[in-house]
Amino acid sequence: MLDNEEYELEPLLLSDQPATSNKHIVTKQKKGFPKCIFFILGNEFCERYSYYGMRTILVLYLKYYLHWDEDTATAVYHAFTVLAYLFPIFGAIVADSWWGKYNTILYLSIVYSLGMILNMLGAIGTLGNLTVHAVLSSMGLLVIAFGTGGIKPCVSAFGGDQFDEDQDQYRRSFFSLFYFAINAGSLVSTFVSPIIRDEVTCFGDDCYALAFGIPAALMVIAIFSFFMGTKFYYRQPPTGNIFFEVPKAMYRALSARWNAPVKDKKHWMDYALETTDAKLVRDIKYVLRIVVLYIPLPLFWTLFDQQGSRWTLQAVRMDGYVGSLRVLPDQMQICNPLMIVTLIPLFEVTLYPCLRHFKINFTPLRRMTLGMLLAGLAFIVAALVQMMIDENLTIVPETNGQTSLRVINSARCDISLNIDLDNWALDEETGSGGGIVIGPSNFTNTKEDIIHPQPFIAMYECVDNSNKKGIVSEPLYGREAMDLIISDNGNTLKSFYSPHHTEKSDSGKAFVRIVNAANFPIYIGSQTIEVNSSLYLPEEHRGGHPSIHCRYEIDIIVDDGISNQTYSFSYEVFTGALYTYVFREDPQTDYELDMYTDVYRNDVNIFWMIPQYFIITLGEVFLSVTGLEFSYSQAPPSMKSILQSLWLLTVSIGNIIVLIVAEAKLIPNQADEYFLFAGLIGVAAILFVVLSMRYEYVDESEFYEAEEDGVHLEEDGFNGGVIEDKKRRLSELSDLEIKNGGVNGVTNGGFEHNTAI
């Protein structure tokens, strides 16, 4: 039977051989709690702050700073996650085979910090154009994924190495502290990073550079903290890696079966018995039974990991105010870790004891099935919330094949308007101070190839007897919403042509643009707005809340060549809306400030997202936590590391699915996409039920009895059948750290998990 220390560390590293060398090993502290542990805990807190502080704001950075569309931002976010969960395999192999855990952590942490610095440099506005920023950020994300993935399987295992076999209680305390460090770092950064991004301004915009710079600095501190304990650490040397042996054994089995004249074996792995250790063959057969159950699991991570991408972008379109409290869109991600650390202990003292009391056999596979169904339900709720948002959602150009044109009449007369664009024409009338919005749907129906500038001709004239008229030819651009503002110019009419914003603020603030349609400059504070130009008002003139109208007073100084006069106007804004205010001359009141809504306000409160977060967190409790417990209790000790790698692989595959769907752009409506994912995981859950019905539970004692008595294998490699309500040996499996894309550290019936949020 394996001791606690060996079992705890195997799932994290791929090594299964005992240490064979004592070279460069520092002797373990024999008494008391190892002081070097606090260097490891400090390292973990800073590293988790660094990682989640960066990832929390990543999708908004890609969309609002690099100006990538939502699908591209989503795809890049999930591509980063894919790599972050592929590289742990590399890190474990390197640590076990060549560098050892200490060197792997130290060297790859340095790589990690360089990636953070590259990402920060990409957010500094003065360093080149958007292409330079995109290249630096992309390189940074790749390096970060390599670094964080490489150290992921090593840190907690290295901490466990510092304890002797008779220090079980101290080791348990370490994993509790380690769990606390993970949660503290991730929770604090998830809350703080969005505030820094939103409240601090640098280079004339939200300060992503500082929001990325602080995690970069914390990563440097993490390296320093880890290095400070160097002379105190016990360092186990590299011991070889079973990860290479398993595919070799499987290849030999397949080759032997292919060449066998008679296929008389019950299992295809039995063909490797002549050239491979019988115990290894038996253990691989156990693993293959579990791996079959993993086939539908990527769909769960497909849904789960969209909390940081699609759901964050959904929150941008919602009202984050409750009274004076404002929740930023990216701060909503904190719901999952907060709920998980509450629900798991709560279930341990309420739900699970209650089920046991009433003798309800809530088996691990049934829990995992429920977890998948709950994830689907969460996306149905997300789709319903999206439909609420869409009821008042402004339709704006979103592809290169879409454009929009708004004609605003700021002349002193009603005008007639004729617009001609190839085979498309419009004849309309609009009163003074009125407007006509054309597109984007009008253009996509008739002009789907608007990628390069397409010219249109607009002819306009007053409908009174003044004979004022004008004509203009301007280009239409894909993905742009354009304004054609018509105003007086003595005895004729003139026009002013410019784009307006269509993207909501990533903080929920309103955008207000002032357009000067008069024939002389106007002044707002120290800002000058020339004739036929516009100005977006600074931060102090933006804000708003749907239930509390935010009114602002603005003084406009008119320089008409005769005298400078100040006119006061009031305007109101709402959360998330975009406005254009046109200053024009008026025959009755001298001057007017006409309001036009570019994008409607956020009228659905962000707290409507709490049910979907709650439901998917329930799904995580039942699938992620239970699935890892099930996998390790059903696998032989030598194969637990292999299963750990395959579990992480399901996370990567799940994120690849999101990446494909986002880049394919087959479903333009977000609510329909949520329904699609809910349907897909429903199918996956049905497949999982079918596979589960064929599975026979194995008593863990089989593994240990085989090791104690010698490996005695029947042809099929299994000594037991279905075991109902088996008593798990969880007292022997405590303090196990498991890395997944879910929560940090939980206690499930005595089985402790320390997993990354």
PDB file of N, CA and C in Angstrom, residues 421-501:
ATOM      1  N   LEU A 421     -26.936  54.429 -54.225  1.00  0.00           N
ATOM      2  CA  LEU A 421     -25.768  53.564 -54.081  1.00  0.00           C
ATOM      3  C   LEU A 421     -25.965  52.395 -55.028  1.00  0.00           C
ATOM      4  N   ASP A 422     -25.364  52.486 -56.202  1.00  0.00           N
ATOM      5  CA  ASP A 422     -25.535  51.482 -57.253  1.00  0.00           C
ATOM      6  C   ASP A 422     -27.022  51.248 -57.516  1.00  0.00           C
ATOM      7  N   ASN A 423     -27.508  50.038 -57.209  1.00  0.00           N
ATOM      8  CA  ASN A 423     -28.908  49.723 -57.492  1.00  0.00           C
ATOM      9  C   ASN A 423     -29.817  49.985 -56.298  1.00  0.00           C
ATOM     10  N   TRP A 424     -29.319  50.681 -55.304  1.00  0.00           N
ATOM     11  CA  TRP A 424     -30.104  50.948 -54.096  1.00  0.00           C
ATOM     12  C   TRP A 424     -30.359  52.439 -53.991  1.00  0.00           C
ATOM     13  N   ALA A 425     -31.579  52.823 -53.668  1.00  0.00           N
ATOM     14  CA  ALA A 425     -31.911  54.249 -53.609  1.00  0.00           C
ATOM     15  C   ALA A 425     -32.864  54.505 -52.453  1.00  0.00           C
ATOM     16  N   LEU A 426     -32.883  55.762 -51.985  1.00  0.00           N
ATOM     17  CA  LEU A 426     -33.750  56.179 -50.882  1.00  0.00           C
ATOM     18  C   LEU A 426     -34.262  57.577 -51.166  1.00  0.00           C
ATOM     19  N   ASP A 427     -35.551  57.780 -50.970  1.00  0.00           N
ATOM     20  CA  ASP A 427     -36.159  59.108 -51.035  1.00  0.00           C
ATOM     21  C   ASP A 427     -36.919  59.323 -49.742  1.00  0.00           C
ATOM     22  N   GLU A 428     -36.507  60.302 -48.948  1.00  0.00           N
ATOM     23  CA  GLU A 428     -37.126  60.562 -47.655  1.00  0.00           C
ATOM     24  C   GLU A 428     -37.178  62.064 -47.414  1.00  0.00           C
ATOM     25  N   GLU A 429     -38.046  62.432 -46.456  1.00  0.00           N
ATOM     26  CA  GLU A 429     -38.062  63.806 -45.958  1.00  0.00           C
ATOM     27  C   GLU A 429     -37.833  63.769 -44.456  1.00  0.00           C
ATOM     28  N   THR A 430     -37.146  64.772 -43.935  1.00  0.00           N
ATOM     29  CA  THR A 430     -36.933  64.870 -42.497  1.00  0.00           C
ATOM     30  C   THR A 430     -36.983  66.320 -42.081  1.00  0.00           C
ATOM     31  N   GLY A 431     -37.597  66.562 -40.916  1.00  0.00           N
ATOM     32  CA  GLY A 431     -37.727  67.923 -40.423  1.00  0.00           C
ATOM     33  C   GLY A 431     -36.441  68.426 -39.807  1.00  0.00           C
ATOM     34  N   SER A 432     -36.404  69.715 -39.556  1.00  0.00           N
ATOM     35  CA  SER A 432     -35.230  70.311 -38.934  1.00  0.00           C
ATOM     36  C   SER A 432     -35.018  69.696 -37.554  1.00  0.00           C
ATOM     37  N   GLY A 433     -33.792  69.276 -37.278  1.00  0.00           N
ATOM     38  CA  GLY A 433     -33.484  68.614 -36.010  1.00  0.00           C
ATOM     39  C   GLY A 433     -33.813  67.143 -36.012  1.00  0.00           C
ATOM     40  N   GLY A 434     -34.253  66.602 -37.152  1.00  0.00           N
ATOM     41  CA  GLY A 434     -34.592  65.191 -37.240  1.00  0.00           C
ATOM     42  C   GLY A 434     -33.485  64.384 -37.883  1.00  0.00           C
ATOM     43  N   GLY A 435     -33.724  63.085 -38.077  1.00  0.00           N
ATOM     44  CA  GLY A 435     -32.706  62.241 -38.672  1.00  0.00           C
ATOM     45  C   GLY A 435     -33.291  60.978 -39.255  1.00  0.00           C
ATOM     46  N   ILE A 436     -32.533  60.356 -40.115  1.00  0.00           N
ATOM     47  CA  ILE A 436     -32.906  59.093 -40.744  1.00  0.00           C
ATOM     48  C   ILE A 436     -31.745  58.125 -40.559  1.00  0.00           C
ATOM     49  N   VAL A 437     -32.035  56.919 -40.078  1.00  0.00           N
ATOM     50  CA  VAL A 437     -31.002  55.893 -39.916  1.00  0.00           C
ATOM     51  C   VAL A 437     -31.205  54.838 -40.989  1.00  0.00           C
ATOM     52  N   ILE A 438     -30.145  54.553 -41.714  1.00  0.00           N
ATOM     53  CA  ILE A 438     -30.187  53.575 -42.789  1.00  0.00           C
ATOM     54  C   ILE A 438     -29.187  52.472 -42.461  1.00  0.00           C
ATOM     55  N   GLY A 439     -29.670  51.261 -42.284  1.00  0.00           N
ATOM     56  CA  GLY A 439     -28.760  50.139 -42.043  1.00  0.00           C
ATOM     57  C   GLY A 439     -28.602  49.840 -40.555  1.00  0.00           C
ATOM     58  N   PRO A 440     -27.812  48.787 -40.239  1.00  0.00           N
ATOM     59  CA  PRO A 440     -26.999  48.070 -41.214  1.00  0.00           C
ATOM     60  C   PRO A 440     -27.755  47.049 -42.050  1.00  0.00           C
ATOM     61  N   SER A 441     -28.973  46.661 -41.614  1.00  0.00           N
ATOM     62  CA  SER A 441     -29.654  45.587 -42.330  1.00  0.00           C
ATOM     63  C   SER A 441     -29.972  45.981 -43.767  1.00  0.00           C
ATOM     64  N   ASN A 442     -30.289  47.265 -44.010  1.00  0.00           N
ATOM     65  CA  ASN A 442     -30.605  47.689 -45.366  1.00  0.00           C
ATOM     66  C   ASN A 442     -29.463  47.383 -46.328  1.00  0.00           C
ATOM     67  N   PHE A 443     -28.265  47.600 -45.866  1.00  0.00           N
ATOM     68  CA  PHE A 443     -27.127  47.426 -46.754  1.00  0.00           C
ATOM     69  C   PHE A 443     -26.725  45.968 -46.889  1.00  0.00           C
ATOM     70  N   THR A 444     -26.849  45.198 -45.823  1.00  0.00           N
ATOM     71  CA  THR A 444     -26.450  43.799 -45.939  1.00  0.00           C
ATOM     72  C   THR A 444     -27.414  43.032 -46.835  1.00  0.00           C
ATOM     73  N   ASN A 445     -28.654  43.497 -46.962  1.00  0.00           N
ATOM     74  CA  ASN A 445     -29.602  42.826 -47.842  1.00  0.00           C
ATOM     75  C   ASN A 445     -29.304  43.081 -49.310  1.00  0.00           C
ATOM     76  N   THR A 446     -28.725  44.224 -49.601  1.00  0.00           N
ATOM     77  CA  THR A 446     -28.558  44.605 -50.995  1.00  0.00           C
ATOM     78  C   THR A 446     -27.108  44.795 -51.400  1.00  0.00           C
ATOM     79  N   LYS A 447     -26.235  44.931 -50.425  1.00  0.00           N
ATOM     80  CA  LYS A 447     -24.844  45.243 -50.740  1.00  0.00           C
ATOM     81  C   LYS A 447     -23.933  44.456 -49.807  1.00  0.00           C
ATOM     82  N   GLU A 448     -23.917  43.137 -49.968  1.00  0.00           N
ATOM     83  CA  GLU A 448     -23.205  42.284 -49.027  1.00  0.00           C
ATOM     84  C   GLU A 448     -21.689  42.332 -49.199  1.00  0.00           C
ATOM     85  N   ASP A 449     -21.207  42.918 -50.256  1.00  0.00           N
ATOM     86  CA  ASP A 449     -19.767  42.914 -50.514  1.00  0.00           C
ATOM     87  C   ASP A 449     -19.103  44.225 -50.131  1.00  0.00           C
ATOM     88  N   ILE A 450     -19.713  44.970 -49.197  1.00  0.00           N
ATOM     89  CA  ILE A 450     -19.110  46.236 -48.780  1.00  0.00           C
ATOM     90  C   ILE A 450     -17.922  45.926 -47.873  1.00  0.00           C
ATOM     91  N   ILE A 451     -16.777  45.771 -48.476  1.00  0.00           N
ATOM     92  CA  ILE A 451     -15.548  45.531 -47.732  1.00  0.00           C
ATOM     93  C   ILE A 451     -14.614  46.710 -47.930  1.00  0.00           C
ATOM     94  N   HIS A 452     -14.412  47.090 -49.175  1.00  0.00           N
ATOM     95  CA  HIS A 452     -13.647  48.275 -49.493  1.00  0.00           C
ATOM     96  C   HIS A 452     -14.616  49.460 -49.591  1.00  0.00           C
ATOM     97  N   PRO A 453     -14.119  50.669 -49.481  1.00  0.00           N
ATOM     98  CA  PRO A 453     -15.019  51.833 -49.524  1.00  0.00           C
ATOM     99  C   PRO A 453     -15.917  51.835 -50.759  1.00  0.00           C
ATOM    100  N   GLN A 454     -17.220  51.985 -50.515  1.00  0.00           N
ATOM    101  CA  GLN A 454     -18.195  52.055 -51.596  1.00  0.00           C
ATOM    102  C   GLN A 454     -18.812  53.455 -51.608  1.00  0.00           C
ATOM    103  N   PRO A 455     -18.682  54.210 -52.697  1.00  0.00           N
ATOM    104  CA  PRO A 455     -19.204  55.585 -52.716  1.00  0.00           C
ATOM    105  C   PRO A 455     -20.721  55.624 -52.873  1.00  0.00           C
ATOM    106  N   PHE A 456     -21.327  56.584 -52.238  1.00  0.00           N
ATOM    107  CA  PHE A 456     -22.741  56.867 -52.459  1.00  0.00           C
ATOM    108  C   PHE A 456     -22.872  58.345 -52.804  1.00  0.00           C
ATOM    109  N   ILE A 457     -23.979  58.695 -53.446  1.00  0.00           N
ATOM    110  CA  ILE A 457     -24.272  60.087 -53.806  1.00  0.00           C
ATOM    111  C   ILE A 457     -25.529  60.503 -53.069  1.00  0.00           C
ATOM    112  N   ALA A 458     -25.452  61.599 -52.329  1.00  0.00           N
ATOM    113  CA  ALA A 458     -26.606  62.125 -51.598  1.00  0.00           C
ATOM    114  C   ALA A 458     -26.928  63.520 -52.121  1.00  0.00           C
ATOM    115  N   MET A 459     -28.182  63.704 -52.495  1.00  0.00           N
ATOM    116  CA  MET A 459     -28.670  65.026 -52.918  1.00  0.00           C
ATOM    117  C   MET A 459     -29.743  65.466 -51.932  1.00  0.00           C
ATOM    118  N   TYR A 460     -29.651  66.699 -51.465  1.00  0.00           N
ATOM    119  CA  TYR A 460     -30.583  67.188 -50.463  1.00  0.00           C
ATOM    120  C   TYR A 460     -30.918  68.646 -50.773  1.00  0.00           C
ATOM    121  N   GLU A 461     -32.149  69.023 -50.418  1.00  0.00           N
ATOM    122  CA  GLU A 461     -32.577  70.405 -50.623  1.00  0.00           C
ATOM    123  C   GLU A 461     -33.714  70.732 -49.681  1.00  0.00           C
ATOM    124  N   CYS A 462     -33.852  72.032 -49.384  1.00  0.00           N
ATOM    125  CA  CYS A 462     -34.940  72.478 -48.513  1.00  0.00           C
ATOM    126  C   CYS A 462     -36.261  72.335 -49.255  1.00  0.00           C
ATOM    127  N   VAL A 463     -37.297  71.941 -48.525  1.00  0.00           N
ATOM    128  CA  VAL A 463     -38.611  71.757 -49.147  1.00  0.00           C
ATOM    129  C   VAL A 463     -39.394  73.066 -49.190  1.00  0.00           C
ATOM    130  N   ASP A 464     -38.865  74.147 -48.569  1.00  0.00           N
ATOM    131  CA  ASP A 464     -39.526  75.441 -48.673  1.00  0.00           C
ATOM    132  C   ASP A 464     -39.089  76.114 -49.981  1.00  0.00           C
ATOM    133  N   ASN A 465     -39.301  77.393 -50.093  1.00  0.00           N
ATOM    134  CA  ASN A 465     -38.982  78.098 -51.333  1.00  0.00           C
ATOM    135  C   ASN A 465     -37.613  78.762 -51.307  1.00  0.00           C
ATOM    136  N   SER A 466     -36.771  78.369 -50.371  1.00  0.00           N
ATOM    137  CA  SER A 466     -35.465  79.019 -50.255  1.00  0.00           C
ATOM    138  C   SER A 466     -34.471  78.557 -51.324  1.00  0.00           C
ATOM    139  N   ASN A 467     -34.791  77.425 -51.956  1.00  0.00           N
ATOM    140  CA  ASN A 467     -33.939  76.874 -53.015  1.00  0.00           C
ATOM    141  C   ASN A 467     -32.539  76.494 -52.513  1.00  0.00           C
ATOM    142  N   LYS A 468     -32.425  76.249 -51.213  1.00  0.00           N
ATOM    143  CA  LYS A 468     -31.142  75.784 -50.681  1.00  0.00           C
ATOM    144  C   LYS A 468     -31.001  74.287 -50.962  1.00  0.00           C
ATOM    145  N   LYS A 469     -29.862  73.901 -51.450  1.00  0.00           N
ATOM    146  CA  LYS A 469     -29.654  72.491 -51.744  1.00  0.00           C
ATOM    147  C   LYS A 469     -28.161  72.179 -51.768  1.00  0.00           C
ATOM    148  N   GLY A 470     -27.860  70.914 -51.850  1.00  0.00           N
ATOM    149  CA  GLY A 470     -26.473  70.491 -51.887  1.00  0.00           C
ATOM    150  C   GLY A 470     -26.360  69.067 -52.385  1.00  0.00           C
ATOM    151  N   ILE A 471     -25.154  68.661 -52.708  1.00  0.00           N
ATOM    152  CA  ILE A 471     -24.894  67.301 -53.173  1.00  0.00           C
ATOM    153  C   ILE A 471     -23.537  66.876 -52.637  1.00  0.00           C
ATOM    154  N   VAL A 472     -23.423  65.610 -52.277  1.00  0.00           N
ATOM    155  CA  VAL A 472     -22.170  65.105 -51.729  1.00  0.00           C
ATOM    156  C   VAL A 472     -21.977  63.658 -52.160  1.00  0.00           C
ATOM    157  N   SER A 473     -20.751  63.285 -52.362  1.00  0.00           N
ATOM    158  CA  SER A 473     -20.396  61.896 -52.641  1.00  0.00           C
ATOM    159  C   SER A 473     -19.384  61.456 -51.599  1.00  0.00           C
ATOM    160  N   GLU A 474     -19.723  60.423 -50.845  1.00  0.00           N
ATOM    161  CA  GLU A 474     -18.868  59.955 -49.764  1.00  0.00           C
ATOM    162  C   GLU A 474     -18.762  58.429 -49.806  1.00  0.00           C
ATOM    163  N   PRO A 475     -17.700  57.878 -49.242  1.00  0.00           N
ATOM    164  CA  PRO A 475     -17.560  56.413 -49.212  1.00  0.00           C
ATOM    165  C   PRO A 475     -18.265  55.805 -48.004  1.00  0.00           C
ATOM    166  N   LEU A 476     -18.744  54.584 -48.166  1.00  0.00           N
ATOM    167  CA  LEU A 476     -19.240  53.789 -47.051  1.00  0.00           C
ATOM    168  C   LEU A 476     -18.186  52.732 -46.725  1.00  0.00           C
ATOM    169  N   TYR A 477     -17.944  52.522 -45.442  1.00  0.00           N
ATOM    170  CA  TYR A 477     -16.911  51.585 -45.008  1.00  0.00           C
ATOM    171  C   TYR A 477     -17.544  50.406 -44.274  1.00  0.00           C
ATOM    172  N   GLY A 478     -16.997  49.220 -44.523  1.00  0.00           N
ATOM    173  CA  GLY A 478     -17.447  48.057 -43.777  1.00  0.00           C
ATOM    174  C   GLY A 478     -17.156  48.204 -42.298  1.00  0.00           C
ATOM    175  N   ARG A 479     -18.079  47.729 -41.457  1.00  0.00           N
ATOM    176  CA  ARG A 479     -17.970  47.743 -40.001  1.00  0.00           C
ATOM    177  C   ARG A 479     -18.082  49.141 -39.402  1.00  0.00           C
ATOM    178  N   GLU A 480     -18.405  50.156 -40.195  1.00  0.00           N
ATOM    179  CA  GLU A 480     -18.476  51.526 -39.688  1.00  0.00           C
ATOM    180  C   GLU A 480     -19.918  52.019 -39.668  1.00  0.00           C
ATOM    181  N   ALA A 481     -20.224  52.815 -38.659  1.00  0.00           N
ATOM    182  CA  ALA A 481     -21.493  53.533 -38.593  1.00  0.00           C
ATOM    183  C   ALA A 481     -21.187  55.001 -38.856  1.00  0.00           C
ATOM    184  N   MET A 482     -21.718  55.544 -39.954  1.00  0.00           N
ATOM    185  CA  MET A 482     -21.352  56.883 -40.411  1.00  0.00           C
ATOM    186  C   MET A 482     -22.505  57.859 -40.212  1.00  0.00           C
ATOM    187  N   ASP A 483     -22.160  59.108 -39.957  1.00  0.00           N
ATOM    188  CA  ASP A 483     -23.130  60.200 -39.858  1.00  0.00           C
ATOM    189  C   ASP A 483     -22.917  61.165 -41.007  1.00  0.00           C
ATOM    190  N   LEU A 484     -24.010  61.518 -41.690  1.00  0.00           N
ATOM    191  CA  LEU A 484     -24.000  62.603 -42.674  1.00  0.00           C
ATOM    192  C   LEU A 484     -24.851  63.721 -42.083  1.00  0.00           C
ATOM    193  N   ILE A 485     -24.179  64.789 -41.623  1.00  0.00           N
ATOM    194  CA  ILE A 485     -24.867  65.882 -40.919  1.00  0.00           C
ATOM    195  C   ILE A 485     -25.002  67.057 -41.879  1.00  0.00           C
ATOM    196  N   ILE A 486     -26.237  67.432 -42.161  1.00  0.00           N
ATOM    197  CA  ILE A 486     -26.539  68.505 -43.116  1.00  0.00           C
ATOM    198  C   ILE A 486     -26.910  69.767 -42.343  1.00  0.00           C
ATOM    199  N   SER A 487     -26.319  70.890 -42.737  1.00  0.00           N
ATOM    200  CA  SER A 487     -26.591  72.152 -42.047  1.00  0.00           C
ATOM    201  C   SER A 487     -26.517  73.313 -43.032  1.00  0.00           C
ATOM    202  N   ASP A 488     -26.883  74.523 -42.521  1.00  0.00           N
ATOM    203  CA  ASP A 488     -26.879  75.729 -43.364  1.00  0.00           C
ATOM    204  C   ASP A 488     -25.464  76.223 -43.612  1.00  0.00           C
ATOM    205  N   ASN A 489     -25.329  76.813 -44.777  1.00  0.00           N
ATOM    206  CA  ASN A 489     -24.075  77.484 -45.109  1.00  0.00           C
ATOM    207  C   ASN A 489     -24.410  78.700 -45.978  1.00  0.00           C
ATOM    208  N   GLY A 490     -24.956  79.721 -45.341  1.00  0.00           N
ATOM    209  CA  GLY A 490     -25.410  80.902 -46.083  1.00  0.00           C
ATOM    210  C   GLY A 490     -26.625  80.569 -46.930  1.00  0.00           C
ATOM    211  N   ASN A 491     -26.493  80.733 -48.249  1.00  0.00           N
ATOM    212  CA  ASN A 491     -27.595  80.469 -49.165  1.00  0.00           C
ATOM    213  C   ASN A 491     -27.603  79.036 -49.690  1.00  0.00           C
ATOM    214  N   THR A 492     -26.746  78.209 -49.173  1.00  0.00           N
ATOM    215  CA  THR A 492     -26.703  76.808 -49.596  1.00  0.00           C
ATOM    216  C   THR A 492     -26.735  75.904 -48.373  1.00  0.00           C
ATOM    217  N   LEU A 493     -26.677  74.626 -48.630  1.00  0.00           N
ATOM    218  CA  LEU A 493     -26.568  73.626 -47.563  1.00  0.00           C
ATOM    219  C   LEU A 493     -25.202  72.949 -47.655  1.00  0.00           C
ATOM    220  N   LYS A 494     -24.656  72.593 -46.521  1.00  0.00           N
ATOM    221  CA  LYS A 494     -23.380  71.884 -46.474  1.00  0.00           C
ATOM    222  C   LYS A 494     -23.582  70.575 -45.711  1.00  0.00           C
ATOM    223  N   SER A 495     -22.577  69.723 -45.755  1.00  0.00           N
ATOM    224  CA  SER A 495     -22.667  68.437 -45.049  1.00  0.00           C
ATOM    225  C   SER A 495     -21.340  68.140 -44.362  1.00  0.00           C
ATOM    226  N   PHE A 496     -21.445  67.394 -43.285  1.00  0.00           N
ATOM    227  CA  PHE A 496     -20.283  66.960 -42.496  1.00  0.00           C
ATOM    228  C   PHE A 496     -20.397  65.450 -42.323  1.00  0.00           C
ATOM    229  N   TYR A 497     -19.362  64.725 -42.661  1.00  0.00           N
ATOM    230  CA  TYR A 497     -19.407  63.264 -42.732  1.00  0.00           C
ATOM    231  C   TYR A 497     -18.380  62.672 -41.771  1.00  0.00           C
ATOM    232  N   SER A 498     -18.823  61.857 -40.809  1.00  0.00           N
ATOM    233  CA  SER A 498     -17.885  61.268 -39.849  1.00  0.00           C
ATOM    234  C   SER A 498     -18.488  60.011 -39.227  1.00  0.00           C
ATOM    235  N   PRO A 499     -17.622  59.116 -38.717  1.00  0.00           N
ATOM    236  CA  PRO A 499     -18.131  57.919 -38.034  1.00  0.00           C
ATOM    237  C   PRO A 499     -18.469  58.220 -36.581  1.00  0.00           C
ATOM    238  N   HIS A 500     -19.308  57.376 -35.981  1.00  0.00           N
ATOM    239  CA  HIS A 500     -19.541  57.451 -34.536  1.00  0.00           C
ATOM    240  C   HIS A 500     -19.329  56.073 -33.920  1.00  0.00           C
ATOM    241  N   HIS A 501     -19.043  56.086 -32.620  1.00  0.00           N
ATOM    242  CA  HIS A 501     -18.765  54.832 -31.909  1.00  0.00           C
ATOM    243  C   HIS A 501     -19.984  53.912 -31.929  1.00  0.00           C
TER     244      HIS A 501
END
